[in-house]
Tab-separated table of C-alpha atoms in Angstrom:
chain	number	residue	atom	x	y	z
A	20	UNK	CA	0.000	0.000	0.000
A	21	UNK	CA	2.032	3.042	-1.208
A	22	UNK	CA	-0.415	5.515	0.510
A	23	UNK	CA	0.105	3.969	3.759
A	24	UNK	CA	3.743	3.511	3.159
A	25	UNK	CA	4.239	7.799	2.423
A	26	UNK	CA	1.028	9.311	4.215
A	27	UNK	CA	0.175	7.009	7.068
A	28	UNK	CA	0.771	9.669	10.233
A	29	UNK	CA	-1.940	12.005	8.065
A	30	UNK	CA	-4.082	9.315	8.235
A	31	UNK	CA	-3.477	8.478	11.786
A	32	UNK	CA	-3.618	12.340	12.607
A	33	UNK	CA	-6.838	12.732	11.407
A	34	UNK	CA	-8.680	9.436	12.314
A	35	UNK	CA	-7.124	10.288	16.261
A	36	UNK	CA	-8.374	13.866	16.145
A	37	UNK	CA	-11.880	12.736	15.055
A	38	UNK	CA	-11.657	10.074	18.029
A	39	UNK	CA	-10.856	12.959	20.317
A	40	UNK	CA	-13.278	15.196	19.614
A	41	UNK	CA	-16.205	12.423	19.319
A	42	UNK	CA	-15.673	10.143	22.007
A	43	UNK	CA	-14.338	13.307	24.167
A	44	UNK	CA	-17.207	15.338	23.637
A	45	UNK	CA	-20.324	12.665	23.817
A	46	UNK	CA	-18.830	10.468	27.100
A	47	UNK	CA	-21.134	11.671	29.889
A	48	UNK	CA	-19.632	12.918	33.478
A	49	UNK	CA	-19.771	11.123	36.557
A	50	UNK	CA	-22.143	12.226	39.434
A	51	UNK	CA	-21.654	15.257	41.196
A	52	UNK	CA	-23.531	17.971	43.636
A	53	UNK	CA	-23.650	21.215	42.456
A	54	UNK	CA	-25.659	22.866	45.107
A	55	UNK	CA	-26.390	21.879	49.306
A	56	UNK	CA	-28.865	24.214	50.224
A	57	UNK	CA	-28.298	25.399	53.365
A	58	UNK	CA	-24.726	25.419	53.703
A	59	UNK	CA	-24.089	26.671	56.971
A	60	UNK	CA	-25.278	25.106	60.327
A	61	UNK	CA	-24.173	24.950	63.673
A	62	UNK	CA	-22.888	22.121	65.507
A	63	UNK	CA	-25.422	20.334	68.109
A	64	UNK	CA	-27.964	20.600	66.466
A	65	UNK	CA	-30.247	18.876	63.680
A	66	UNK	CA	-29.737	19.777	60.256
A	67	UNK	CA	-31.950	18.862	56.605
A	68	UNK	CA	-29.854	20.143	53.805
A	69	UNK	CA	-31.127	19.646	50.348
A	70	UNK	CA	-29.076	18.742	47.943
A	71	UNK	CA	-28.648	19.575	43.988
A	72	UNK	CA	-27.192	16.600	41.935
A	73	UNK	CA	-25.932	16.706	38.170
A	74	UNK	CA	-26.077	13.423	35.959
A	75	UNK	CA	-27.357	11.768	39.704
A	76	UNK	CA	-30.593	9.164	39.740
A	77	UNK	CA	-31.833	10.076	43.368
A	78	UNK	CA	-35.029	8.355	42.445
A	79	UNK	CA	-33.826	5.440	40.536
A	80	UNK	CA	-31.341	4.312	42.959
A	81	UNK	CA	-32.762	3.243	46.426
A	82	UNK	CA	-29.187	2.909	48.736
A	83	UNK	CA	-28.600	6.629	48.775
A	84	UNK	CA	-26.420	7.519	51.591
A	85	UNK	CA	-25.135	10.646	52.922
A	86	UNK	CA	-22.422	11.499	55.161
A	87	UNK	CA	-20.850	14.962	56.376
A	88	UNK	CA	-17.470	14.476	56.870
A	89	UNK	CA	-15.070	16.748	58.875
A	90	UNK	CA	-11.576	14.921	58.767
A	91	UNK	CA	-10.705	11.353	58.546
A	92	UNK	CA	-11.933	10.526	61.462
A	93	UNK	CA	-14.845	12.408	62.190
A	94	UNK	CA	-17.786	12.039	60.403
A	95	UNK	CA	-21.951	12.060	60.643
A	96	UNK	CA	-24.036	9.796	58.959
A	97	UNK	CA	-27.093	10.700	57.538
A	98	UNK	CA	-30.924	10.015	59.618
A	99	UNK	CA	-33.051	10.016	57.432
A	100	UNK	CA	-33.378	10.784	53.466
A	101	UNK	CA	-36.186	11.954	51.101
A	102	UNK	CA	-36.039	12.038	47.605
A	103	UNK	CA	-37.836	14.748	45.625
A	104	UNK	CA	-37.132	14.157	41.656
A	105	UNK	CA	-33.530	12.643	40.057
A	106	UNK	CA	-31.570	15.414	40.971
A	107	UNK	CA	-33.230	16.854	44.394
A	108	UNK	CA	-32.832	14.868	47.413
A	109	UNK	CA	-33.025	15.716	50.618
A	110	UNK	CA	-31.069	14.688	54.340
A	111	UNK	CA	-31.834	15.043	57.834
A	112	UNK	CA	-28.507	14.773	60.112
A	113	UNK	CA	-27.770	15.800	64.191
A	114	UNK	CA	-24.254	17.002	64.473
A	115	UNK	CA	-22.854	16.977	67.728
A	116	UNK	CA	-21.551	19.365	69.284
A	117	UNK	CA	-18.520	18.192	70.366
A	118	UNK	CA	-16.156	19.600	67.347
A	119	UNK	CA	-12.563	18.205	66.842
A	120	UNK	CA	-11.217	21.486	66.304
A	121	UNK	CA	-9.397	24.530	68.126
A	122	UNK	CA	-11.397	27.213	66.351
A	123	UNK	CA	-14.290	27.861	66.258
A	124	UNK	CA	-15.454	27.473	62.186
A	125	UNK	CA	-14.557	25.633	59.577
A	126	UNK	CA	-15.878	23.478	56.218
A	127	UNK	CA	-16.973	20.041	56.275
A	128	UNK	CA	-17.477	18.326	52.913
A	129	UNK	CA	-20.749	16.164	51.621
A	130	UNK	CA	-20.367	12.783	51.078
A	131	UNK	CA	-23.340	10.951	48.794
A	132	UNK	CA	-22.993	7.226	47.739
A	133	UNK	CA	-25.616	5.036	45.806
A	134	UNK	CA	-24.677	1.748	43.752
A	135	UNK	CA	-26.027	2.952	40.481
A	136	UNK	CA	-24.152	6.319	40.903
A	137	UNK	CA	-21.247	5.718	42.646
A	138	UNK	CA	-20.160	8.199	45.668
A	139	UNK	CA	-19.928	11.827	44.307
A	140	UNK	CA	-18.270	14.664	46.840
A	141	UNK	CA	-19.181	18.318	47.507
A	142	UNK	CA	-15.504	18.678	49.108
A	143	UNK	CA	-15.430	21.522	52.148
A	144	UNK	CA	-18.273	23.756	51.059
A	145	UNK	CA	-20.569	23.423	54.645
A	146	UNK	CA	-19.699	25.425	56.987
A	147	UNK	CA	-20.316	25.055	60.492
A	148	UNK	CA	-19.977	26.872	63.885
A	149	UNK	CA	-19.487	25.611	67.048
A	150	UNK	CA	-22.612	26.584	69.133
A	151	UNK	CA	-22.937	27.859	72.949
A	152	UNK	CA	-26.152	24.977	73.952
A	153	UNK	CA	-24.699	21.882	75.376
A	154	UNK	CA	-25.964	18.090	75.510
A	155	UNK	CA	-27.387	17.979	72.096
A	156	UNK	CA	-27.577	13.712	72.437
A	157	UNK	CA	-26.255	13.958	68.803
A	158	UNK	CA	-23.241	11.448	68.365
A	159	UNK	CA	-20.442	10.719	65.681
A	160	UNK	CA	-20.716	7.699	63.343
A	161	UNK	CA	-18.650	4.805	64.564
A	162	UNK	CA	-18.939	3.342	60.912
A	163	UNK	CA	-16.660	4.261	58.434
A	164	UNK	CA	-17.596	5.741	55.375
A	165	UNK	CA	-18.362	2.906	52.645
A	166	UNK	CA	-18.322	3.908	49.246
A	167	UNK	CA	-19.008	2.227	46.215
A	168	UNK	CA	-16.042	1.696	43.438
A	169	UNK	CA	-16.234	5.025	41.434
A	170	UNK	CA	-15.112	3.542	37.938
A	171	UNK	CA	-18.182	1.817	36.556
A	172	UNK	CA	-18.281	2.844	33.172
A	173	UNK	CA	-17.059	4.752	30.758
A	174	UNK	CA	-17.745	8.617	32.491
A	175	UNK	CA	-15.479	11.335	33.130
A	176	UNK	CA	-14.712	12.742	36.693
A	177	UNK	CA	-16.753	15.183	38.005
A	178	UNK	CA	-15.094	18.550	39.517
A	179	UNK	CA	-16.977	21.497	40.804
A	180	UNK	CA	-15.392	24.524	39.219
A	181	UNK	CA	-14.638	22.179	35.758
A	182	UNK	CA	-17.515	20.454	35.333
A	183	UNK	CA	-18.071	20.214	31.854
A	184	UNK	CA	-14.962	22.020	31.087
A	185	UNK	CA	-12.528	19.312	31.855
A	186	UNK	CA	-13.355	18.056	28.196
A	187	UNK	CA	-10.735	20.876	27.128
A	188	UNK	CA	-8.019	18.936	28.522
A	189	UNK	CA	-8.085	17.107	25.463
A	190	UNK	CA	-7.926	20.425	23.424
A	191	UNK	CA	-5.855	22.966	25.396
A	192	UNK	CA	-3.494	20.719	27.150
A	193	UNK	CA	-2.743	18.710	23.983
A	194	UNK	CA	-2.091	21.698	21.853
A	195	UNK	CA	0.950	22.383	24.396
A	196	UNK	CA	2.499	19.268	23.907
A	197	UNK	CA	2.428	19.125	20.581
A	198	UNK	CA	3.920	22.551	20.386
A	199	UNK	CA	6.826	21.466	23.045
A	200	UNK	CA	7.104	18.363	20.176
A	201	UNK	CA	7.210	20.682	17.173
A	202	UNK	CA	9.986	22.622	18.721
A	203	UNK	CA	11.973	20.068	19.604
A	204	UNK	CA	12.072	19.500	16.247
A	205	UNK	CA	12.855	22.738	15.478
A	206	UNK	CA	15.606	22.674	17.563
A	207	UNK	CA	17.247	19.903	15.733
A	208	UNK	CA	17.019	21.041	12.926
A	209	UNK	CA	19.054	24.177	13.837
A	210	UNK	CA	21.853	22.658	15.698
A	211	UNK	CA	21.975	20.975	12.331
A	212	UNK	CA	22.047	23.116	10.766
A	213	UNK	CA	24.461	25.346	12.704
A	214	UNK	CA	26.567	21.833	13.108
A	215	UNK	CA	26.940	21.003	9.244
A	216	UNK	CA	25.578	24.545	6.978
A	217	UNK	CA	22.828	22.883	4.549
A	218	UNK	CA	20.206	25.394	3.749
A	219	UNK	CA	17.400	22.022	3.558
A	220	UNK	CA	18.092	22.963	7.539
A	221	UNK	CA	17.171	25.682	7.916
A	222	UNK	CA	14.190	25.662	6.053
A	223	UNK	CA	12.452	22.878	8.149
A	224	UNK	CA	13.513	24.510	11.242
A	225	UNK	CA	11.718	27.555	10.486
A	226	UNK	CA	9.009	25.479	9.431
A	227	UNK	CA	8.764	23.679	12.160
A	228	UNK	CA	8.886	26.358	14.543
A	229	UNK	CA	5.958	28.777	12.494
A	230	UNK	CA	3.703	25.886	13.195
A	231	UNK	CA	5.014	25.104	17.010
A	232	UNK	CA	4.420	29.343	17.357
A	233	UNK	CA	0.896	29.507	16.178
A	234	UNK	CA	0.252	26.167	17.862
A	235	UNK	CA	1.330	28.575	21.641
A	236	UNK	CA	-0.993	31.269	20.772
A	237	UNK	CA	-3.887	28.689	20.220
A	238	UNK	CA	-2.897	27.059	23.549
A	239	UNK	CA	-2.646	30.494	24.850
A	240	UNK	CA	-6.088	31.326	23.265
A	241	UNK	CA	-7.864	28.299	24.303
A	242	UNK	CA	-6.729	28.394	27.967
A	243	UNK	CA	-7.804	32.213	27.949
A	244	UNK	CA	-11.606	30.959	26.766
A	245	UNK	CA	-11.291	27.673	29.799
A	246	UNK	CA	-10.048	30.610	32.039
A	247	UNK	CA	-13.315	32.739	31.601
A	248	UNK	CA	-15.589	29.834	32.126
A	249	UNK	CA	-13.839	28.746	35.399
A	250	UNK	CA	-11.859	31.584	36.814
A	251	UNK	CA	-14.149	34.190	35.462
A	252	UNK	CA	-12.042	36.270	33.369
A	253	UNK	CA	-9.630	35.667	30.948
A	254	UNK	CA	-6.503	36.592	31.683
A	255	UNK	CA	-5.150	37.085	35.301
A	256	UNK	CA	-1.742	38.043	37.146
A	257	UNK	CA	-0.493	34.452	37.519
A	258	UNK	CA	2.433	32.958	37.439
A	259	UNK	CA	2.098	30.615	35.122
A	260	UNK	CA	0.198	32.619	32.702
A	261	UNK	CA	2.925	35.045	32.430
A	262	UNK	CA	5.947	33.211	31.940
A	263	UNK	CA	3.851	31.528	29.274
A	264	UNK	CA	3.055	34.717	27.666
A	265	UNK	CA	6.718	35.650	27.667
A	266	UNK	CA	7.862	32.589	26.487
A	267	UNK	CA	5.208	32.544	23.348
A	268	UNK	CA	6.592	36.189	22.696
A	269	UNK	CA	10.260	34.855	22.745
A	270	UNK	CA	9.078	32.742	19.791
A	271	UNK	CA	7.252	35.907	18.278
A	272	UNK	CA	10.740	37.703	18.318
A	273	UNK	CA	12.057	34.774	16.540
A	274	UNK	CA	9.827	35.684	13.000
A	275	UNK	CA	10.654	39.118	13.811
A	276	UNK	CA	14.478	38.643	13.765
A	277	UNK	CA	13.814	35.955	10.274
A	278	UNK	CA	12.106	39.126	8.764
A	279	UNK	CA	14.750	41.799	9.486
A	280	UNK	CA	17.761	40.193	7.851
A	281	UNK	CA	17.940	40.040	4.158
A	282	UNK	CA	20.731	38.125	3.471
A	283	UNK	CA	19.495	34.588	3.219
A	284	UNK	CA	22.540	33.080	4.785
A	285	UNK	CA	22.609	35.671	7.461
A	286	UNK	CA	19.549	34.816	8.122
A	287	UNK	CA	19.785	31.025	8.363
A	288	UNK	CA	22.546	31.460	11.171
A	289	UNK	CA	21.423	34.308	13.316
A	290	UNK	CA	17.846	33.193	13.877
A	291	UNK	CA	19.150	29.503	14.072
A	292	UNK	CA	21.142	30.632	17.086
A	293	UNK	CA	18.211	32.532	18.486
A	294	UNK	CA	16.157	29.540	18.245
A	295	UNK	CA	18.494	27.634	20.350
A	296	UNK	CA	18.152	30.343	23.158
A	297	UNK	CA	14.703	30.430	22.685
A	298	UNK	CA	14.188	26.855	23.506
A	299	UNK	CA	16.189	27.167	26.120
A	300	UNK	CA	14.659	29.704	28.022
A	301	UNK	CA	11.096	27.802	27.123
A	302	UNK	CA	12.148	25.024	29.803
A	303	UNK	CA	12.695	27.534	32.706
A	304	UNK	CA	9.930	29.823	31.897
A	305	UNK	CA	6.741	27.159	31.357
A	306	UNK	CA	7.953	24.141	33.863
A	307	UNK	CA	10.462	25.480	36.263
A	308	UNK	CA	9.260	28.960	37.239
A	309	UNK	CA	5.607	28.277	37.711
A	310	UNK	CA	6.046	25.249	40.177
A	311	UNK	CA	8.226	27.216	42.522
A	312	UNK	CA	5.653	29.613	43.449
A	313	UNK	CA	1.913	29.642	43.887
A	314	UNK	CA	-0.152	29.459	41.043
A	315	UNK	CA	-3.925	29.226	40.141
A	316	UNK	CA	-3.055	27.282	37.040
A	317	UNK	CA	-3.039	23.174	37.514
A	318	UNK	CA	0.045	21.392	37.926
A	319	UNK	CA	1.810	24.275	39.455
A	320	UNK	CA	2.868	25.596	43.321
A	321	UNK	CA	0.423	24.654	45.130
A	322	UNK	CA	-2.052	22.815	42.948
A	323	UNK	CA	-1.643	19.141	42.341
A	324	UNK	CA	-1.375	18.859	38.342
A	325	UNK	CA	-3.963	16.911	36.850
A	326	UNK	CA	-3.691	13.605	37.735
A	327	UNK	CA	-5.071	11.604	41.012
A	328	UNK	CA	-8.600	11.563	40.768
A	329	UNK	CA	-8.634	14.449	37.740
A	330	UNK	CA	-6.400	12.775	35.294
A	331	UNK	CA	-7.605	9.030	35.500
A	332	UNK	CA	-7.386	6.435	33.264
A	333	UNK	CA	-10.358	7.579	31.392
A	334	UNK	CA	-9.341	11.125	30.508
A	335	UNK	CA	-6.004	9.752	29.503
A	336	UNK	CA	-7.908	6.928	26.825
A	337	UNK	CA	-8.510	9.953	25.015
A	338	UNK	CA	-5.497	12.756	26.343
A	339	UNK	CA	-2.977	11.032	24.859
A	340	UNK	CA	-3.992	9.641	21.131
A	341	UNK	CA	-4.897	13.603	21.125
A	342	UNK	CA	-1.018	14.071	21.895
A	343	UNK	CA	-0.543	11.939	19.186
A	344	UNK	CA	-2.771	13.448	16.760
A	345	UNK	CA	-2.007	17.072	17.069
A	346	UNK	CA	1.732	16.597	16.850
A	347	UNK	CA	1.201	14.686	13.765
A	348	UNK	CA	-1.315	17.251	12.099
A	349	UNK	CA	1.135	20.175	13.142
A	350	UNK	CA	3.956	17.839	11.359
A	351	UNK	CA	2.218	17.517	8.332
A	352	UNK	CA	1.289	20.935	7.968
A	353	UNK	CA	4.952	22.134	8.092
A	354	UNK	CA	5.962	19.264	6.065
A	355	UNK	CA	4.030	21.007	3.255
A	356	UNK	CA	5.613	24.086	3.817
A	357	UNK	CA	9.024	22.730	3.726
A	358	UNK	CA	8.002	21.142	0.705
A	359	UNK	CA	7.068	24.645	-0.786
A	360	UNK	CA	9.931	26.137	0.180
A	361	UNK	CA	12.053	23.820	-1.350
A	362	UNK	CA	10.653	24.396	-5.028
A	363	UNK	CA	10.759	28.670	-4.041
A	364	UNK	CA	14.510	28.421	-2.720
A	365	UNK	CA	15.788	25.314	-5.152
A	366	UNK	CA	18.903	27.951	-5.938
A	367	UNK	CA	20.030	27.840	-2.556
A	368	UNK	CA	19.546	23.977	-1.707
B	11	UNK	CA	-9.705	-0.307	-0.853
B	12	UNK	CA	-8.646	-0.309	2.133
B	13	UNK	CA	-8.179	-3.646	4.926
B	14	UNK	CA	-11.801	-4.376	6.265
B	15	UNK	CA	-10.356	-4.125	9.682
B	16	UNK	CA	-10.044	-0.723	9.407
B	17	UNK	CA	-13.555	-0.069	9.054
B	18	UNK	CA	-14.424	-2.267	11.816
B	19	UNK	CA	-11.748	-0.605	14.215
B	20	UNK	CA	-13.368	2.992	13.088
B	21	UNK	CA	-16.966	1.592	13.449
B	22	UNK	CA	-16.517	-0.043	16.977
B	23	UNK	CA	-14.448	3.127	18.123
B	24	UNK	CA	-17.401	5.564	16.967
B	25	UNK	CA	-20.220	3.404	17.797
B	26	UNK	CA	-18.374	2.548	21.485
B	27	UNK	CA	-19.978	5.584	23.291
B	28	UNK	CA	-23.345	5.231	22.342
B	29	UNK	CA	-23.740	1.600	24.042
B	30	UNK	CA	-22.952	3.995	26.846
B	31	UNK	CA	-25.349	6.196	26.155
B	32	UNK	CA	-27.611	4.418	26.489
B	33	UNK	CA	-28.002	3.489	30.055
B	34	UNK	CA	-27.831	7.124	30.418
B	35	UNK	CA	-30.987	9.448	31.491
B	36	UNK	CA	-32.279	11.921	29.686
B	37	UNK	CA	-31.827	14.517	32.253
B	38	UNK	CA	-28.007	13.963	31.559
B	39	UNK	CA	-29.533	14.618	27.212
B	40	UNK	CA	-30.870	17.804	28.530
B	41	UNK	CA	-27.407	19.569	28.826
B	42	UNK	CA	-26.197	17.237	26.159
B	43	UNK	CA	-28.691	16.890	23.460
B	44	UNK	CA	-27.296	20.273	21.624
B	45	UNK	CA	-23.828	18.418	22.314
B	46	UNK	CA	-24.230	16.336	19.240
B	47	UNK	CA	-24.987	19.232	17.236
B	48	UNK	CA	-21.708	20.805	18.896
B	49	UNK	CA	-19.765	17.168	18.063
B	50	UNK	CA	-20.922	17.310	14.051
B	51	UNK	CA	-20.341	21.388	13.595
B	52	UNK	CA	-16.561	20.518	15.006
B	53	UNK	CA	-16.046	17.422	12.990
B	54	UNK	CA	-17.397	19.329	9.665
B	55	UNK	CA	-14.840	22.251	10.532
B	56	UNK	CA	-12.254	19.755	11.200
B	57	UNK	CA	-13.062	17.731	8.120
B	58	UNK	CA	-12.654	20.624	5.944
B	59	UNK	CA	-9.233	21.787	7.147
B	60	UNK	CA	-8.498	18.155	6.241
B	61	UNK	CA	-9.904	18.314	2.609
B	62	UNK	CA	-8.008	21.686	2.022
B	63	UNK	CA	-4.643	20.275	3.198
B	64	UNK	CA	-5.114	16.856	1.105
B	65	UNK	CA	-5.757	19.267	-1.931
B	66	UNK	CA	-2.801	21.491	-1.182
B	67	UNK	CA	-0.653	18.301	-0.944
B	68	UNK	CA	-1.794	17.359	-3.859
B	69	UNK	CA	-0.670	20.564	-5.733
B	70	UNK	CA	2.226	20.893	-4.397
B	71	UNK	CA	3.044	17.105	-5.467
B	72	UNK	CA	1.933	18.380	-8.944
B	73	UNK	CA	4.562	21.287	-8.880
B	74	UNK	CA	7.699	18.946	-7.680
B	75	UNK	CA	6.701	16.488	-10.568
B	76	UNK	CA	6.630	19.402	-13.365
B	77	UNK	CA	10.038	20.719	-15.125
B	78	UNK	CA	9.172	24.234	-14.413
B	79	UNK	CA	10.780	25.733	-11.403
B	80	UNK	CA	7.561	26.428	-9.534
């Protein structure tokens, strides 16, 4: 098969990316709670909170349980529940008054677990007060907290400030590394040419790295539009954020200093150069910076990266053939304009 | 034209979700039944950056097998 023998990563890049974006868009989420209404109380005494669930089947499941949990070893069960449609459901608890803690506030989380739904967490959103009355007869749960396995199915975790956002991973987060690919490329292809002088060289490093540059300022984009929906605005003083900005601007300099210099030779060496320093300050200003600070951004000071509960092994099914596919579309795409500027420059080849 | 198996690999991966889908509610459809108007407007855009570059690859092929220097 001669096709397959020349154009097989185009084929692969496109049948992936069509994977990605119809597998990753249609997979439902797993249960969450978007809403406890009310979600303060005060301790010793009883409490009916009514709960919001998304994707949940509060009437079609008949085990629901509900906990409130304040650390790992103190933690209510629920009295009695009620269920009002699929998604409303409501629990009666008595918290005692005898609080673990020095102060004299804090935030418990909600713990709800069915078999059809698996457990789904509204993680340290109640808060609670320690109250002056006395002898409230409430009493902690000796049982622990049983939950049911959480990875029946094929369903995407659920996270309250993501919910259905944490589909972009497969479309912002990929985009990055297959720019970080596409300039490693790049980067080869100047030290070889720097190492050895043949124009070919030169022209698939600057290839390489047009399509690596406007593959930043879509990751830059797209992270700007999953900022708005999560963070609320789209751009914000963060760490990460800005060394990212510089760094995509390093790159921008890079088709500045390829315009300014006429002589083709010139040219080829200078920005070849630059393109080594470029890369080089990429590493310190996207991974090294960012980590030793805090950041809002995931996977940096302070915030564990995706992975734990947010990056399981269903995400990555479809995370990494989108890798895959987006470093292989962005190959192809400056393979055709090497191949261009091969029959434009064939004097200096 | 092409192996049999790959239509059966592309068939099981795109028909895969929708054996999920359906032990899903509809209350899950109501946030997601404008999603599969969302999945086909993406895969049309997507599928027509793909047509252009298969037709720019194959004019550029065109040039490098001519005489003429471009």
């Amino acid at each position: 098969m001669d096709i397959l023998k020349n154009h097989w990563y185009k084929i692969l890049a496109v049948l992936l990316i069509l994977y990605v974006l119809i597998v990753g868009m249609i997979t439902p989420l797993k249960t969450g709670i978007t809403n406890v209404a009310p979600d303060r109380f005060m301790a010793g005494q009883g409490l009916k909170i009514s709960v919001t669930g998304y994707n949940s089947h509060y009437q079609s499941s008949d085990d629901y349980q509900a906990w409130i949990k304040f650390d790992s070893t103190h933690h209510v069960a629920a009295n009695n529940m009620q269920v009002i449609d699929e998604n409303h459901i409501e629990f009666t608890f008595g918290i005692p008054d005898d609080l673990p803690f020095d102060s004299d506030y804090g935030y418990a989380s909600l713990i709800l677990n069915s078999e059809m739904d698996g457990p789904s967490v509204l993680p340290d959103k109640l808060y609670f007060e320690k109250s002056t009355s006395k002898a409230s007869g409430f009493n902690w749960s000796k049982e622990a907290i049983k939950l049911d396995p959480s990875d029946k199915g094929f369903k995407f975790p659920y996270r309250n400030i993501l919910n259905e956002t944490i589909r972009n991973t497969f479309f912002h987060v990929a985009i990055w590394f297959a720019m970080f690919f596409l300039m490693i490329l790049s980067l080869i292809h100047s030290i070889f040419y720097l190492s050895n002088n043949k124009f070919v060289q030169d022209i698939k490093a600057s290839s390489y790295a047009d399509i690596a540059i406007i593959f930043g300022l879509i990751g830059l984009a797209t992270g700007s539009v999953w900022a708005k929906y999560t963070w609320g605005t789209w751009w914000t003083a963060d760490v990460k954020l800005n060394m990212t900005a510089i760094a995509m601007l390093i790159y921008c300099a890079y088709w500045v200093l390829r315009g300014s210099i006429p002589d083709v030779d010139n040219k080829a060496r200078i920005s070849a150069v630059y393109n080594i320093f470029a890369f080089a300050m990429l590493i310190p200003l996207i991974f090294v910076i960012p980590r030793m600070t805090d950041s809002l951004h995931p996977g940096n000071g302070g915030n564990p990266a995706l992975g734990g509960e947010d990056l399981d092994n269903r995400l990555r099914a479809i995370f990494y053939p989108a890798i895959i596919g987006y470093s292989m579309l962005g190959y192809w795409i400056a393979s055709l304009n090497i191949r261009v500027k091969k029959l434009r420059d064939k004097l200096f080849l | 034209m092409f192996n049999k198996t790959i239509y059966k690999i592309a068939a099981f991966l795109l028909f895969f979700p929708f054996q999920m889908m359906a032990a899903v509610d509809s209350d899950f459809l109501r946030s997601t039944g404008k999603i599969y108007s969302v999945v086909v407007v993406i895969a049309i855009l997507f599928i027509g950056i793909v047509i252009s570059l298969v037709r720019l690859e194959r004019r550029i092929k065109e040039m490098e097998k001519s005489d003429i220097n471009e």
